C-alpha positions as MATLAB code, in Angstrom:
seq = 'MRHQVLGLGIAGLAAARLLRAQGYEVLVWDEQDSPLLRQRQAELNQEGIPVRLGQPFQLAEGVEQVVVSPGIAWDHPLLQEVRQQGIPVVGEAELAWIYLDHLPWVGITGTNGKSTTTALVAEMFKAAGLQGIPCGNIGLPLSQVALETLQRTLEPDWIVAELSSYQLEASSRLMSSTPGGPPRIGVWTTFTPDHLERHGTLERYASFKARLLDRAQWRVLNGEDPYLCRRRQDWEKTYWISLAAPQLCCDQDPTATVDLRENRLYIQGEMVAELEDFAERCPGQHNLQNLLLAAAAARLAGIPNAAIQKAIRSFAGMPHRLERVAQIQVGSTPIRFVNDSKATNYEAGWVALNALSPPIILIAGGRAKQGDPSAWLQLIRAKVARVVLMGESAPALAEALQGIHYTDVELVPTLDVAVERAFAAACSLSRQAQSLGKPAQPITILLSPACASFDQYSSFEHRGNHFRACCQALQGSLEC';
ca = [
    -121.128  -15.020  103.344;
    -120.831  -17.051  100.789;
    -120.415  -21.361  102.002;
    -119.091  -23.972   98.812;
    -120.489  -27.432   99.356;
    -117.775  -30.104   97.954;
    -119.828  -33.190   96.818;
    -123.379  -33.406   96.136;
    -124.792  -36.926   97.703;
    -127.906  -36.730  100.223;
    -125.244  -34.953  102.327;
    -124.214  -32.105  100.783;
    -127.860  -32.030   98.721;
    -128.857  -31.871  102.542;
    -126.254  -29.426  103.560;
    -126.283  -27.161  100.947;
    -130.434  -27.000  101.443;
    -129.675  -26.223  105.501;
    -127.200  -23.173  104.107;
    -129.844  -22.071  101.837;
    -132.561  -22.249  104.506;
    -130.942  -19.783  106.128;
    -130.243  -16.954  103.706;
    -126.737  -17.878  102.510;
    -125.786  -17.583   99.338;
    -124.532  -21.228   98.561;
    -122.710  -23.432   95.401;
    -122.079  -27.042   94.875;
    -119.646  -28.431   93.254;
    -118.595  -32.686   92.800;
    -116.188  -33.185   90.287;
    -117.901  -37.055   89.022;
    -120.642  -35.801   86.414;
    -123.882  -38.699   86.461;
    -127.470  -38.951   85.480;
    -128.781  -38.271   89.127;
    -126.716  -35.760   89.798;
    -127.461  -33.700   86.472;
    -131.163  -34.242   88.348;
    -129.899  -32.786   91.505;
    -128.088  -29.676   90.132;
    -131.526  -29.273   87.981;
    -134.060  -29.047   91.303;
    -130.583  -26.925   92.784;
    -130.804  -24.453   90.465;
    -134.659  -23.677   90.435;
    -134.134  -24.031   93.700;
    -131.814  -21.046   93.803;
    -128.135  -22.838   94.164;
    -125.252  -22.926   91.164;
    -123.914  -26.183   90.913;
    -121.049  -26.859   89.168;
    -120.891  -30.843   88.149;
    -117.723  -32.575   85.908;
    -114.362  -30.181   86.290;
    -111.807  -31.396   89.267;
    -112.341  -28.651   92.472;
    -111.635  -25.520   93.087;
    -112.013  -23.311   95.732;
    -114.437  -20.754   94.337;
    -113.970  -16.253   94.154;
    -115.311  -14.762   97.859;
    -115.889  -18.627   99.174;
    -115.684  -18.022  103.421;
    -116.437  -20.843  104.442;
    -116.328  -24.823  102.126;
    -117.967  -28.377  104.157;
    -118.000  -31.256  103.637;
    -119.894  -34.076  102.187;
    -118.455  -37.413  103.930;
    -117.586  -38.963  100.767;
    -114.729  -36.007  100.366;
    -110.813  -37.229  101.642;
    -110.597  -34.678  104.739;
    -106.501  -33.926  103.184;
    -107.992  -33.800   99.454;
    -105.458  -30.986   98.625;
    -108.368  -27.880   97.844;
    -108.854  -28.340  101.833;
    -105.187  -28.605  102.330;
    -104.721  -25.283  100.794;
    -108.113  -23.676  101.390;
    -107.259  -24.125  105.294;
    -103.799  -22.286  103.974;
    -105.877  -19.445  103.151;
    -107.564  -19.191  106.794;
    -111.492  -20.359  105.433;
    -113.345  -22.608  107.900;
    -113.765  -26.341  105.885;
    -116.529  -27.786  108.333;
    -117.789  -31.641  108.229;
    -121.344  -32.281  106.924;
    -122.398  -33.434  110.485;
    -120.431  -30.034  111.754;
    -122.934  -27.978  110.197;
    -126.004  -29.515  111.119;
    -124.341  -30.015  114.779;
    -125.252  -26.281  114.830;
    -128.374  -26.371  114.866;
    -129.284  -29.313  117.004;
    -127.292  -29.269  119.735;
    -129.603  -27.518  122.209;
    -131.546  -31.469  122.209;
    -130.381  -34.028  123.413;
    -128.167  -36.348  121.826;
    -127.342  -40.825  120.945;
    -123.419  -40.504  118.593;
    -123.388  -45.107  117.600;
    -119.822  -45.267  116.084;
    -117.549  -48.396  116.170;
    -116.405  -50.008  112.618;
    -119.208  -52.526  112.515;
    -123.394  -53.188  113.983;
    -123.526  -49.516  114.362;
    -126.702  -49.230  111.606;
    -128.293  -52.133  113.944;
    -127.426  -50.498  117.387;
    -128.335  -46.582  115.939;
    -132.214  -49.114  114.689;
    -133.137  -50.392  117.799;
    -132.316  -47.293  119.677;
    -134.779  -45.361  117.524;
    -137.130  -48.517  118.151;
    -136.677  -48.139  122.017;
    -137.652  -44.612  121.342;
    -140.694  -45.121  119.713;
    -141.922  -47.823  121.478;
    -141.922  -44.778  124.557;
    -143.320  -42.859  122.991;
    -140.945  -40.599  121.862;
    -139.027  -38.916  118.629;
    -136.146  -39.909  117.579;
    -134.697  -40.098  115.118;
    -132.045  -42.190  113.391;
    -129.531  -39.953  111.143;
    -126.281  -39.937  109.973;
    -124.752  -42.473  108.366;
    -128.095  -43.915  108.147;
    -131.623  -43.030  107.714;
    -131.409  -39.193  107.193;
    -128.468  -36.567  106.076;
    -128.333  -34.755  109.589;
    -128.560  -32.111  107.459;
    -132.124  -32.553  105.888;
    -132.984  -32.928  110.005;
    -131.638  -29.209  110.863;
    -133.224  -28.533  108.388;
    -137.046  -30.113  108.954;
    -136.166  -29.489  112.338;
    -135.630  -25.773  112.237;
    -138.671  -25.510  109.647;
    -140.766  -27.336  112.012;
    -141.527  -30.341  109.981;
    -139.994  -31.963  111.697;
    -139.806  -32.182  115.921;
    -137.150  -34.384  116.951;
    -136.831  -35.215  120.919;
    -133.635  -37.139  120.532;
    -131.437  -36.688  117.376;
    -130.006  -40.832  117.242;
    -127.252  -40.158  115.291;
    -125.220  -43.545  113.819;
    -121.459  -41.502  112.968;
    -118.667  -42.966  110.964;
    -115.001  -42.923  111.535;
    -115.612  -39.878  107.733;
    -117.781  -37.926  109.525;
    -116.461  -37.701  113.297;
    -112.914  -36.946  111.085;
    -114.329  -33.501  109.607;
    -116.318  -32.733  113.160;
    -114.349  -30.854  115.514;
    -117.588  -29.917  118.269;
    -120.102  -32.065  117.264;
    -121.379  -34.068  120.388;
    -119.637  -31.359  122.951;
    -121.571  -31.459  125.627;
    -121.781  -27.862  127.858;
    -122.418  -28.350  131.279;
    -125.756  -28.446  132.537;
    -126.615  -29.015  128.646;
    -129.514  -31.761  127.357;
    -127.514  -35.433  127.381;
    -124.983  -36.831  125.395;
    -124.282  -40.410  125.832;
    -121.352  -42.105  123.108;
    -121.901  -45.112  122.056;
    -118.868  -47.551  120.761;
    -120.149  -51.346  119.181;
    -116.398  -52.506  117.251;
    -113.621  -51.751  116.392;
    -111.861  -54.053  113.339;
    -109.393  -53.139  111.380;
    -110.782  -51.106  107.573;
    -111.544  -48.080  106.239;
    -107.348  -47.479  106.142;
    -107.377  -47.332  102.686;
    -109.123  -43.153  103.757;
    -107.411  -42.789  106.851;
    -103.321  -44.423  106.150;
    -103.581  -46.576  109.764;
    -105.049  -47.943  112.595;
    -103.827  -45.219  114.935;
    -106.233  -42.033  112.802;
    -109.308  -44.215  112.195;
    -109.510  -45.071  115.907;
    -108.516  -41.497  117.444;
    -112.170  -40.325  114.478;
    -114.030  -43.002  116.225;
    -112.295  -42.210  119.853;
    -113.646  -38.982  119.525;
    -117.176  -39.540  119.948;
    -117.005  -40.917  123.485;
    -114.351  -38.060  124.120;
    -116.876  -35.590  124.402;
    -120.265  -37.750  125.269;
    -121.545  -36.871  129.129;
    -122.382  -41.172  129.483;
    -120.267  -43.550  127.453;
    -121.343  -47.437  126.085;
    -118.761  -49.424  125.401;
    -118.609  -53.740  124.551;
    -117.006  -54.791  126.413;
    -116.188  -57.907  124.258;
    -114.073  -55.923  122.218;
    -110.086  -56.307  122.574;
    -109.817  -53.136  121.799;
    -112.425  -51.012  123.468;
    -111.364  -53.081  126.957;
    -107.511  -51.693  126.694;
    -108.876  -48.559  126.921;
    -110.901  -48.905  129.703;
    -108.529  -46.837  131.679;
    -109.790  -43.231  129.058;
    -113.510  -42.795  129.990;
    -115.325  -42.413  132.761;
    -119.276  -43.113  133.056;
    -119.219  -45.781  131.275;
    -121.880  -48.501  131.182;
    -119.814  -52.720  130.155;
    -122.230  -55.007  128.005;
    -121.417  -58.601  127.601;
    -123.279  -61.577  126.658;
    -123.333  -63.033  129.779;
    -119.812  -62.544  131.705;
    -119.624  -62.637  135.590;
    -116.611  -59.969  133.914;
    -115.598  -58.633  131.125;
    -111.814  -58.455  129.329;
    -111.445  -55.301  131.066;
    -111.216  -56.891  134.635;
    -114.950  -54.674  135.071;
    -118.818  -55.957  136.293;
    -120.598  -55.583  132.673;
    -123.723  -53.103  133.160;
    -125.333  -55.203  131.188;
    -125.823  -58.687  130.022;
    -127.732  -61.304  127.959;
    -128.983  -64.389  130.121;
    -128.241  -67.288  127.258;
    -129.736  -69.867  129.282;
    -132.768  -67.562  130.652;
    -133.070  -66.109  127.028;
    -132.889  -62.289  129.837;
    -131.332  -58.787  129.451;
    -130.017  -57.459  133.055;
    -129.002  -54.188  132.994;
    -127.649  -53.644  136.425;
    -128.921  -56.557  138.160;
    -132.265  -56.110  137.080;
    -134.565  -57.705  133.773;
    -135.367  -56.009  132.211;
    -136.817  -57.635  128.894;
    -137.512  -61.511  127.213;
    -135.848  -62.026  124.271;
    -137.939  -64.566  123.147;
    -137.838  -65.526  119.179;
    -135.266  -62.284  119.281;
    -131.810  -64.906  118.720;
    -134.682  -66.015  115.284;
    -135.398  -62.584  113.570;
    -132.368  -60.984  114.146;
    -129.346  -64.401  114.537;
    -125.634  -64.086  115.667;
    -124.391  -63.511  118.821;
    -123.454  -59.513  117.516;
    -126.906  -58.875  117.453;
    -127.097  -60.088  120.940;
    -124.529  -57.218  121.148;
    -126.570  -54.658  119.001;
    -128.732  -55.162  121.684;
    -127.245  -54.516  124.649;
    -125.448  -51.681  123.949;
    -129.285  -50.110  122.125;
    -130.843  -51.347  126.073;
    -128.067  -49.738  127.291;
    -128.513  -46.652  126.410;
    -131.992  -46.261  126.274;
    -131.629  -47.200  130.283;
    -128.810  -43.221  130.313;
    -131.634  -41.730  128.164;
    -134.352  -42.316  130.415;
    -136.215  -45.513  128.656;
    -138.132  -46.776  129.941;
    -138.682  -50.982  130.209;
    -141.519  -52.031  128.817;
    -140.517  -50.060  125.767;
    -137.364  -51.749  125.384;
    -139.193  -54.832  125.547;
    -141.989  -53.706  122.915;
    -139.232  -52.203  120.712;
    -137.386  -56.056  121.240;
    -140.991  -57.464  120.143;
    -141.137  -55.834  117.147;
    -137.824  -55.534  115.501;
    -137.865  -57.198  112.515;
    -134.118  -56.814  112.110;
    -132.337  -54.562  109.123;
    -132.277  -54.010  105.302;
    -128.834  -55.855  104.498;
    -127.921  -57.443  107.611;
    -127.842  -61.267  107.584;
    -131.556  -60.538  106.251;
    -133.346  -63.835  105.148;
    -135.464  -62.415  101.462;
    -135.784  -66.273   99.737;
    -136.756  -69.474  100.348;
    -137.778  -72.670   97.946;
    -137.861  -76.218   98.618;
    -136.134  -78.725   96.360;
    -137.266  -81.837   97.932;
    -137.660  -81.830  101.570;
    -134.438  -79.871  101.624;
    -135.954  -75.017  102.461;
    -133.039  -73.112  100.681;
    -132.728  -70.130  101.863;
    -131.859  -67.103  100.165;
    -129.639  -64.382  103.024;
    -128.681  -60.995  102.065;
    -125.737  -59.914  103.969;
    -124.515  -56.874  101.478;
    -123.223  -54.825  104.743;
    -120.920  -57.460  105.228;
    -118.149  -54.928  102.856;
    -114.853  -56.027  105.070;
    -113.484  -59.156  106.368;
    -114.183  -58.799  110.597;
    -118.038  -58.311  109.132;
    -117.856  -61.900  106.628;
    -116.559  -63.233  110.256;
    -119.322  -61.936  111.793;
    -122.137  -62.854  109.786;
    -120.357  -66.559  109.436;
    -120.380  -67.524  112.696;
    -123.765  -66.556  113.267;
    -125.155  -69.343  110.857;
    -125.142  -73.130  111.151;
    -123.455  -75.130  107.943;
    -124.106  -75.823  105.171;
    -123.723  -72.583  103.979;
    -123.025  -71.403  100.229;
    -120.832  -68.420  100.042;
    -121.023  -65.339   97.286;
    -118.329  -63.111   97.706;
    -115.708  -60.405   96.595;
    -116.033  -57.184   95.541;
    -113.617  -54.557   96.489;
    -111.168  -55.378   98.690;
    -110.104  -53.866  101.847;
    -106.962  -53.575  104.025;
    -107.124  -56.300  106.424;
    -106.076  -59.254  107.696;
    -107.911  -61.835  106.222;
    -106.821  -64.604  107.932;
    -109.686  -65.074  110.584;
    -112.640  -65.330  107.734;
    -110.759  -67.881  105.137;
    -110.641  -70.256  108.167;
    -114.178  -70.338  108.961;
    -114.775  -70.274  105.418;
    -112.739  -73.873  105.793;
    -114.588  -74.893  108.545;
    -118.278  -73.837  108.122;
    -119.156  -73.438  104.042;
    -119.905  -75.512  101.232;
    -118.866  -74.126   98.329;
    -117.620  -70.275   97.783;
    -118.718  -68.869   94.472;
    -116.532  -65.465   94.368;
    -116.976  -62.326   92.439;
    -115.965  -58.570   91.144;
    -112.973  -57.229   91.162;
    -111.014  -59.147   93.790;
    -112.455  -62.829   92.930;
    -109.286  -63.888   91.253;
    -106.996  -62.822   95.029;
    -109.625  -64.191   97.375;
    -109.592  -67.354   95.664;
    -105.324  -68.021   95.152;
    -105.504  -67.309   99.167;
    -108.405  -69.730   99.432;
    -106.985  -71.942   97.519;
    -102.905  -71.071  100.250;
    -104.662  -73.414  102.765;
    -106.036  -76.294  100.869;
    -109.643  -74.989  100.066;
    -110.634  -75.794   96.115;
    -114.935  -75.480   96.293;
    -114.941  -72.556   94.035;
    -115.858  -71.028   91.326;
    -115.901  -67.170   90.321;
    -118.117  -65.623   88.260;
    -117.805  -62.231   86.915;
    -121.749  -60.884   87.979;
    -123.756  -61.241   90.987;
    -126.519  -62.869   88.890;
    -124.635  -65.516   87.759;
    -123.260  -66.018   91.141;
    -127.073  -65.985   92.463;
    -127.491  -70.014   89.837;
    -124.242  -71.214   90.676;
    -125.010  -71.258   93.631;
    -128.595  -71.910   93.768;
    -126.909  -74.858   91.875;
    -124.647  -76.225   94.523;
    -127.530  -76.874   96.185;
    -128.686  -78.358   95.272;
    -126.747  -80.668   94.242;
    -125.339  -80.957   98.048;
    -129.388  -81.418   98.427;
    -129.149  -84.214   96.195;
    -126.475  -85.931   97.937;
    -127.460  -86.480  101.192;
    -130.098  -87.793   99.743;
    -128.787  -89.952   98.418;
    -126.921  -90.584  101.607;
    -129.568  -90.977  103.057;
    -129.421  -88.621  106.080;
    -132.081  -86.294  107.026;
    -132.952  -82.671  105.300;
    -131.025  -79.710  106.680;
    -131.636  -76.068  105.860;
    -129.191  -75.119  103.315;
    -128.211  -71.129  102.672;
    -126.750  -69.018  100.159;
    -125.238  -66.264  101.819;
    -124.323  -63.466  100.160;
    -121.712  -61.227  102.236;
    -119.508  -60.749  100.164;
    -116.413  -58.764  103.610;
    -115.929  -55.989  100.677;
    -116.828  -52.516   99.314;
    -119.954  -52.688   96.242;
    -118.067  -50.354   94.237;
    -116.273  -51.497   91.531;
    -120.004  -52.904   90.702;
    -122.458  -51.713   92.337;
    -123.096  -48.385   93.529;
    -122.850  -48.956   97.081;
    -123.712  -52.119   99.314;
    -127.603  -51.363   99.269;
    -127.836  -50.981   95.674;
    -125.306  -54.910   95.454;
    -127.982  -55.767   98.106;
    -130.731  -55.122   96.240;
    -129.927  -57.006   93.286;
    -129.265  -60.097   95.407;
    -132.643  -59.592   96.436;
    -134.096  -59.325   92.739;
    -131.723  -61.683   91.888;
    -133.526  -64.729   94.252;
    -136.307  -63.790   94.038;
    -137.394  -64.010   90.539;
    -135.557  -67.007   90.720;
    -137.723  -68.597   93.625;
    -140.930  -67.192   91.306;
    -139.396  -69.485   87.523;
    -139.594  -71.609   89.845;
    -142.805  -71.375   90.983;
    -144.638  -70.959   87.632;
];
């Protein structure tokens, strides 16, 4: 059987190797061309897998199944043509499922918070002595996990998968339960508009997320998300989480809560864990929600309280998600640099600002996504001392800020300049406070773009790593 894999990102690369290991003839095709892709092409060629680069997608002769990487639109014209010919089309995650469905799964989806929740669940399994592999849209591609499991170089007890709407759209069976089969736990963190440039409508975007919940045996949902609460009748066997609310917006008792006065986590009325300094390591109420979702999923999977407590104590947060990357002391004022490059939409940008205390110097901008920025703009006006804008969206964002009468805005061409200008603004703010005799308080320079990275970077990780390097270089030059 001959397979054609579309896309040579890490998911496509893993899918090609998985198929080849099963004895199939494989052709990989990517419309892009770059030094990295050529390196991967050379590696696959040595493994007996031909690769075509830099040419528009075409269906190769004799192909009996097409495998699609998450970055390829599910309604791509070639895929429509392939389906009309009766040739099966599957997503990379769906391909992996064929080889992993004998294992228990936790699948996590949502607009924001899914990566942190996935990492927390995996940490809780680890604390219990279990191999819960974080994978999918985070960590290893699912096809790589499948291949290494078949080769016995990886022996997972659980699959803990972050699943994007792209992966769920391209999957007709992923996470489907069978009576008496291994557990399937579906988690939905939040829901706000995102990826509409690909999915077209909010309804279609939601329908792909809902596939995960429809197929799960048990579900964990955020009871403080208005959209999810409106769908409370859609799913049975559901754990709802809330930050110590006596009742949720969906008129149900929460299964998992945090008592903010006692700083403790409860599940079904039982005290599970002391939170100690978790909020300092992972600031913001959204991270407490992520913790509750993870703990509820872990309990459903049979993880004991002691392991959940141990994981909470050891979890240090996620890179590019409110990650403190440097600190410079200016007189008596600490200036903190926080990397939130993962904030690729307005809702995530709002969450970051809401989690931090002023004064804040905000670095934002990139490639704008569809969505309503009004709540984010209003929070900028309430909490941010100065905004430094970069990237494609900078002029439009500056105009939007001017529209709400916010004028402390500077436009710069690149992130390294943005870091320098933000630091200069923070130093000026510190001097002003000292001249007025005000007590010193920390100033935060926050990279939280509220935009995609693809105007200047290959990924949000690429952008966040550059920010970290800029901050640490600035810190080193001042210390010398």
